[in-house]
CSV table of C-alpha atoms in Angstrom, one decimal:
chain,number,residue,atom,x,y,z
T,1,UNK,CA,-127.0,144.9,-1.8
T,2,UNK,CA,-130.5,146.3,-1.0
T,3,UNK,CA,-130.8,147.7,2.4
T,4,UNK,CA,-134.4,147.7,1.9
T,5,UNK,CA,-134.4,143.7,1.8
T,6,UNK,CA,-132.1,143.5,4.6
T,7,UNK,CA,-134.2,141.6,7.8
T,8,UNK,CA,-131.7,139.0,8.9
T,9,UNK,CA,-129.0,140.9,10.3
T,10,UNK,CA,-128.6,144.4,12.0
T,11,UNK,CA,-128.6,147.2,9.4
T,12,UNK,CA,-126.7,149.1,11.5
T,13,UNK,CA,-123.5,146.4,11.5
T,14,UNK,CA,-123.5,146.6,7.5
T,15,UNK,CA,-123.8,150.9,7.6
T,16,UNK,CA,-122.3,152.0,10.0
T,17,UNK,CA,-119.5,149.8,11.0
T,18,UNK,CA,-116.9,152.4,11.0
T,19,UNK,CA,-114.0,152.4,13.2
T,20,UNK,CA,-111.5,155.3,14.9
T,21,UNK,CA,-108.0,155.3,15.4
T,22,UNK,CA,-107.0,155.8,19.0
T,23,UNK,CA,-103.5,158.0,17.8
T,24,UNK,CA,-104.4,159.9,14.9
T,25,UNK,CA,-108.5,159.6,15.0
T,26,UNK,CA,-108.9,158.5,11.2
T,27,UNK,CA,-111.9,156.9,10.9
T,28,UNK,CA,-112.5,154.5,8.1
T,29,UNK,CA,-114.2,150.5,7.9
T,30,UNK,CA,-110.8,148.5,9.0
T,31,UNK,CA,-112.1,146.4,10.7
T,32,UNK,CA,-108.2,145.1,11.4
T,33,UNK,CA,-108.4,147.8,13.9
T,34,UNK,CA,-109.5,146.3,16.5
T,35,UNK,CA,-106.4,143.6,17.2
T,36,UNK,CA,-104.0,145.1,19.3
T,37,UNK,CA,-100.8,146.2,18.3
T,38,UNK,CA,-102.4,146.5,14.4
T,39,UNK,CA,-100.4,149.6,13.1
T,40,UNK,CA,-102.9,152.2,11.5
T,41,UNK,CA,-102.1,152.8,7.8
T,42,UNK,CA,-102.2,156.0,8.4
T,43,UNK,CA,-100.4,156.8,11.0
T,44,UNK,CA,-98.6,154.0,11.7
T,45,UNK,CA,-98.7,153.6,15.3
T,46,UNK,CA,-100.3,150.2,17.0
T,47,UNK,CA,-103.5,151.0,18.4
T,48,UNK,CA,-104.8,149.1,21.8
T,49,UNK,CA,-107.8,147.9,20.3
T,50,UNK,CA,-109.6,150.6,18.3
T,51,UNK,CA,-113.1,150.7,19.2
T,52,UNK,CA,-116.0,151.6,16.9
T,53,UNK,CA,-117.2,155.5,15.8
T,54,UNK,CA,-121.1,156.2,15.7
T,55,UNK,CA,-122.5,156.3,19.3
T,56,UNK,CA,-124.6,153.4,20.1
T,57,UNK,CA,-127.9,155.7,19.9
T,58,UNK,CA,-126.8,156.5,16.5
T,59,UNK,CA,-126.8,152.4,16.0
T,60,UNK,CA,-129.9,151.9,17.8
T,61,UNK,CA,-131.6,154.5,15.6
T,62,UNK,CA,-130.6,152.5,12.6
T,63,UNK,CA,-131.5,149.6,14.0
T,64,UNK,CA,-135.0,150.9,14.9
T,65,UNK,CA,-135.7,152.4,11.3
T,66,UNK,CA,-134.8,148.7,10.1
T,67,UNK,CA,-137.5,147.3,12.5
T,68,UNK,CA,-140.3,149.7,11.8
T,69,UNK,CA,-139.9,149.5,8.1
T,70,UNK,CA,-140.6,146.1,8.0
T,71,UNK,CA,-143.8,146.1,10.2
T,72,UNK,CA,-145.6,147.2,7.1
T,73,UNK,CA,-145.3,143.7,6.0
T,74,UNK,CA,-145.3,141.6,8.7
T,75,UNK,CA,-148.2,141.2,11.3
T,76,UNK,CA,-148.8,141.2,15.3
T,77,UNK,CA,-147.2,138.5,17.4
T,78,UNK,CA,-148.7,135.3,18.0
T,79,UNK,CA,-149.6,136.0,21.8
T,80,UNK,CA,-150.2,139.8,21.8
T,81,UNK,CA,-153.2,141.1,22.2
T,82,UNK,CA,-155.4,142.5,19.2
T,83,UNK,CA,-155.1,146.3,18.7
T,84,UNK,CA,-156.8,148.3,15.4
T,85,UNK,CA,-153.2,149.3,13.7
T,86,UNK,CA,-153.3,152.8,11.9
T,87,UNK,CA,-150.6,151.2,8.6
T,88,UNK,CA,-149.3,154.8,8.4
T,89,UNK,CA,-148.0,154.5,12.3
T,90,UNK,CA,-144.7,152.3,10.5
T,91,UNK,CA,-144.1,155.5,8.2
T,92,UNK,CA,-143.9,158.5,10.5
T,93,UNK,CA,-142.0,156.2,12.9
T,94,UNK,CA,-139.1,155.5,10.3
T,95,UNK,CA,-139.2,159.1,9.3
T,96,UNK,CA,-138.9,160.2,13.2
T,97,UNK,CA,-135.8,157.8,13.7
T,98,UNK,CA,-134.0,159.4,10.6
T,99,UNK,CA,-134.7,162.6,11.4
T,100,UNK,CA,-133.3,161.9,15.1
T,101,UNK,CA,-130.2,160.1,13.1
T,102,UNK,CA,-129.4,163.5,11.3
T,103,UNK,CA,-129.7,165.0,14.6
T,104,UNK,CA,-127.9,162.5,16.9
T,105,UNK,CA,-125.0,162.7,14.1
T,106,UNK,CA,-125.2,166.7,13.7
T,107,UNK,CA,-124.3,166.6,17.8
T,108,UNK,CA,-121.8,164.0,17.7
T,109,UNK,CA,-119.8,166.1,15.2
T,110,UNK,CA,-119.8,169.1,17.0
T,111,UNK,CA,-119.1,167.9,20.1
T,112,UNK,CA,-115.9,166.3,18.6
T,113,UNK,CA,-115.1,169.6,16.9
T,114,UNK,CA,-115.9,171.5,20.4
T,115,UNK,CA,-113.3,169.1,22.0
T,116,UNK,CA,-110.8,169.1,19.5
T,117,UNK,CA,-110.5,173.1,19.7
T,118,UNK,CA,-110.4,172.2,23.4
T,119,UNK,CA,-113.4,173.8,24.4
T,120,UNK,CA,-114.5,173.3,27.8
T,121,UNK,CA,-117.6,171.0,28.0
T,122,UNK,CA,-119.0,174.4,30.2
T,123,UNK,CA,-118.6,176.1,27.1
T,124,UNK,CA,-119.5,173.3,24.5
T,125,UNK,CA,-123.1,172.8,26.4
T,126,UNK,CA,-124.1,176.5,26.3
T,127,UNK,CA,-122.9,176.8,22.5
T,128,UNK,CA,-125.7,173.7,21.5
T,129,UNK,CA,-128.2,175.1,23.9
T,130,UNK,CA,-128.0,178.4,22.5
T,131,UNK,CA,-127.9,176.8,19.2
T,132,UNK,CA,-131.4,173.8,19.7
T,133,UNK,CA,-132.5,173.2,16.2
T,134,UNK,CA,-130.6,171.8,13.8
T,135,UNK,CA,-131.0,174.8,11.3
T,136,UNK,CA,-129.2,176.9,14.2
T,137,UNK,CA,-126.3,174.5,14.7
T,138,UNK,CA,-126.1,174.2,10.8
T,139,UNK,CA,-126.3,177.8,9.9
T,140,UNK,CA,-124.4,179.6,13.0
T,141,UNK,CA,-122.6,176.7,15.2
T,142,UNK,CA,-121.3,174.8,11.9
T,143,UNK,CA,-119.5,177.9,10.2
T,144,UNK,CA,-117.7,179.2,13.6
T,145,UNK,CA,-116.8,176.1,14.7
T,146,UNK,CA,-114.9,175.3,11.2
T,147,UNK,CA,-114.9,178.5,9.5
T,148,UNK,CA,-116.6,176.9,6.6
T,149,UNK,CA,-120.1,177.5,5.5
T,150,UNK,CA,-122.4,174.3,5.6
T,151,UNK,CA,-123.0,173.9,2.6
T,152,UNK,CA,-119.9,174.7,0.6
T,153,UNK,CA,-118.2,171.8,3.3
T,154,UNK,CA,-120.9,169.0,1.9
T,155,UNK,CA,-120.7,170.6,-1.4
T,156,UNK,CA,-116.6,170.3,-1.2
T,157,UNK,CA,-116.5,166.7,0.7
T,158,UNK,CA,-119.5,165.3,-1.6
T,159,UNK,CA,-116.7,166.2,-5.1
T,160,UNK,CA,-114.3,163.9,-3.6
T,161,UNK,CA,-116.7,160.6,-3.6
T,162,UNK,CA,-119.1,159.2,-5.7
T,163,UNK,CA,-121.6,159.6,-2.9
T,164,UNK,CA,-124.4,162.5,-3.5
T,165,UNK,CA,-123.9,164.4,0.2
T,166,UNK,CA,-125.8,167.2,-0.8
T,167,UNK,CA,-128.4,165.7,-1.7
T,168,UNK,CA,-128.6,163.5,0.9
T,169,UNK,CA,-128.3,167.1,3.4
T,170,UNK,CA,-131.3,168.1,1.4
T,171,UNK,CA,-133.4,165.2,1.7
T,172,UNK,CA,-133.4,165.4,5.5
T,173,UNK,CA,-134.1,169.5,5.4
T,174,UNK,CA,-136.6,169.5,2.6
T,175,UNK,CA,-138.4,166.7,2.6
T,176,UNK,CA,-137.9,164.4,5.8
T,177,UNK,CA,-138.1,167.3,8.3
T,178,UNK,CA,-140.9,169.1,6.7
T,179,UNK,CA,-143.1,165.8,6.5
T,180,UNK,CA,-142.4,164.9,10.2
T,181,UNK,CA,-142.9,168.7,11.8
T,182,UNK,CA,-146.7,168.9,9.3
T,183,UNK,CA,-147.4,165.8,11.2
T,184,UNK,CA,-145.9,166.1,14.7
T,185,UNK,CA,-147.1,169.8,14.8
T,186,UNK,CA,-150.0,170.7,12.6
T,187,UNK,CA,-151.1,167.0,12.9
T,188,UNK,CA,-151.7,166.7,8.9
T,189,UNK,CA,-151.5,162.7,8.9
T,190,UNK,CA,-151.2,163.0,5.3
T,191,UNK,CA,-148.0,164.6,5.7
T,192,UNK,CA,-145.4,161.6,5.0
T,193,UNK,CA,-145.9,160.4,1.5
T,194,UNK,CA,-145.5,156.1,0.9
T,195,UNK,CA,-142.4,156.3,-0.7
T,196,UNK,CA,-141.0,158.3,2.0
T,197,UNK,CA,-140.0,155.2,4.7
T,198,UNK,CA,-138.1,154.3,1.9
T,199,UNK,CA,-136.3,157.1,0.6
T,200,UNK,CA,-135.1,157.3,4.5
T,201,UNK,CA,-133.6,153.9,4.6
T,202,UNK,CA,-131.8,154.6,1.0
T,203,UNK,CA,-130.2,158.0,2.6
T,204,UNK,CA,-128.7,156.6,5.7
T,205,UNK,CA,-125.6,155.4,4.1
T,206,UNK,CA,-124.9,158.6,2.4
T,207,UNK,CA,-125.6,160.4,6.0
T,208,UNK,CA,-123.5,158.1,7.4
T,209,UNK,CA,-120.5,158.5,5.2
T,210,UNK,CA,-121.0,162.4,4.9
T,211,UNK,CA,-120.2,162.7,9.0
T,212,UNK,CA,-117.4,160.5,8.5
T,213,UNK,CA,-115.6,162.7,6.0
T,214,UNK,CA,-116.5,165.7,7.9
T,215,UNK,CA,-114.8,163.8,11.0
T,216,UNK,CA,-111.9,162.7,9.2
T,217,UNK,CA,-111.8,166.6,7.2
T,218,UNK,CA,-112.2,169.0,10.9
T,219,UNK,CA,-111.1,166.5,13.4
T,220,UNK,CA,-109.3,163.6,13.2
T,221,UNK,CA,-105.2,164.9,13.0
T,222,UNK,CA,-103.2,166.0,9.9
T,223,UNK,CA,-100.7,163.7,8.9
């Protein structure tokens, strides 16, 4: 399947269609889940109706960088009023989205970890204030939160898949979040390359799975 060609159905209902377990919070794609009284493989005990993972602006953000992507191929609609397009506009927008998707994702995580060590939400919203940019929360929030270095947690999730999570880390902090900032702040509109609309689409599904595993690996409970 290339997401790339995908334009008749939601990307983010092929991606991210991941589902949690109400008892022991394993999250995984079965989709049997959501019958109630289904007993979780894991666990064992008959979930209510599990509902999905990802929060909906994580979906929406999917869903947006689907839409965008493909406006460099299609044209304005019948009734709408003629307006001098820039054709780089589709680019930065899909490289906004996924930048806002690693961010969106980073939060969700933490939040969960926050609330699984029983932090109070008091506590949990001065920790991400103190802690804005992802760098911060990556290099300082990550680490006390787990006790685990970023990196050596991709690096030690990524050996257990055939999935690339490293990489995919790096893609978003050396090449997606450098191209948007040279454009957003030092308004070089030569700063996302052609390819790069692309490359974004092609890392989502990596993204995606690499906050599942950290889910599954620092919050949902040990069996």
């Amino acid at each position: 399947m290339d997401v790339l060609e995908i334009r008749s159905q939601r990307l983010s209902t092929l991606l991210a269609d991941f589902m949690i377990c109400g008892s022991c919070g394993i999250v995984d794609r079965d989709h049997e889940r959501i019958r109630v009284g289904y007993e979780c493989p894991r666990c064992g005990i008959p979930g209510d109706g599990a509902s999905g993972y990802f929060p909906l602006s994580a979906l929406s953000l999917i869903d947006l960088m689907q839409e965008f992507y493909h406006l460099k191929q299609g044209g304005a609609a019948a009734n709408s009023v003629p307006v001098e397009r820039n054709e780089g506009n589709h680019r930065l927008a899909v490289v906004i989205f996924f930048c806002a998707l690693v961010e969106v994702l980073l939060q969700h995580f933490l939040e969960e970890r926050m609330s699984k060590m029983g932090l109070p939400h008091e506590i949990q919203g001065r920790l991400l204030d103190d802690n804005l940019s992802v760098k911060q929360r990556v290099q300082r929030l990550f680490p006390t939160l787990t006790g685990v270095k970023w990196e050596k947690a991709v690096a030690t999730l990524s050996e257990r898949v055939d999935l690339d999570y490293s990489e995919a880390a790096k893609f978003y902090y050396q090449q997606a979040s450098r191209a948007r900032n040279k454009f957003l702040h030092g308004g070089n509109k030569w700063a996302i390359p052609q390819d790069m609309p692309e490359q974004c689409i092609s890392h989502i599904w990596p993204l995606v799975c690499l906050f599942v595993a950290l889910h599954n690996e620092y919050v949902a409970q040990p069996i």
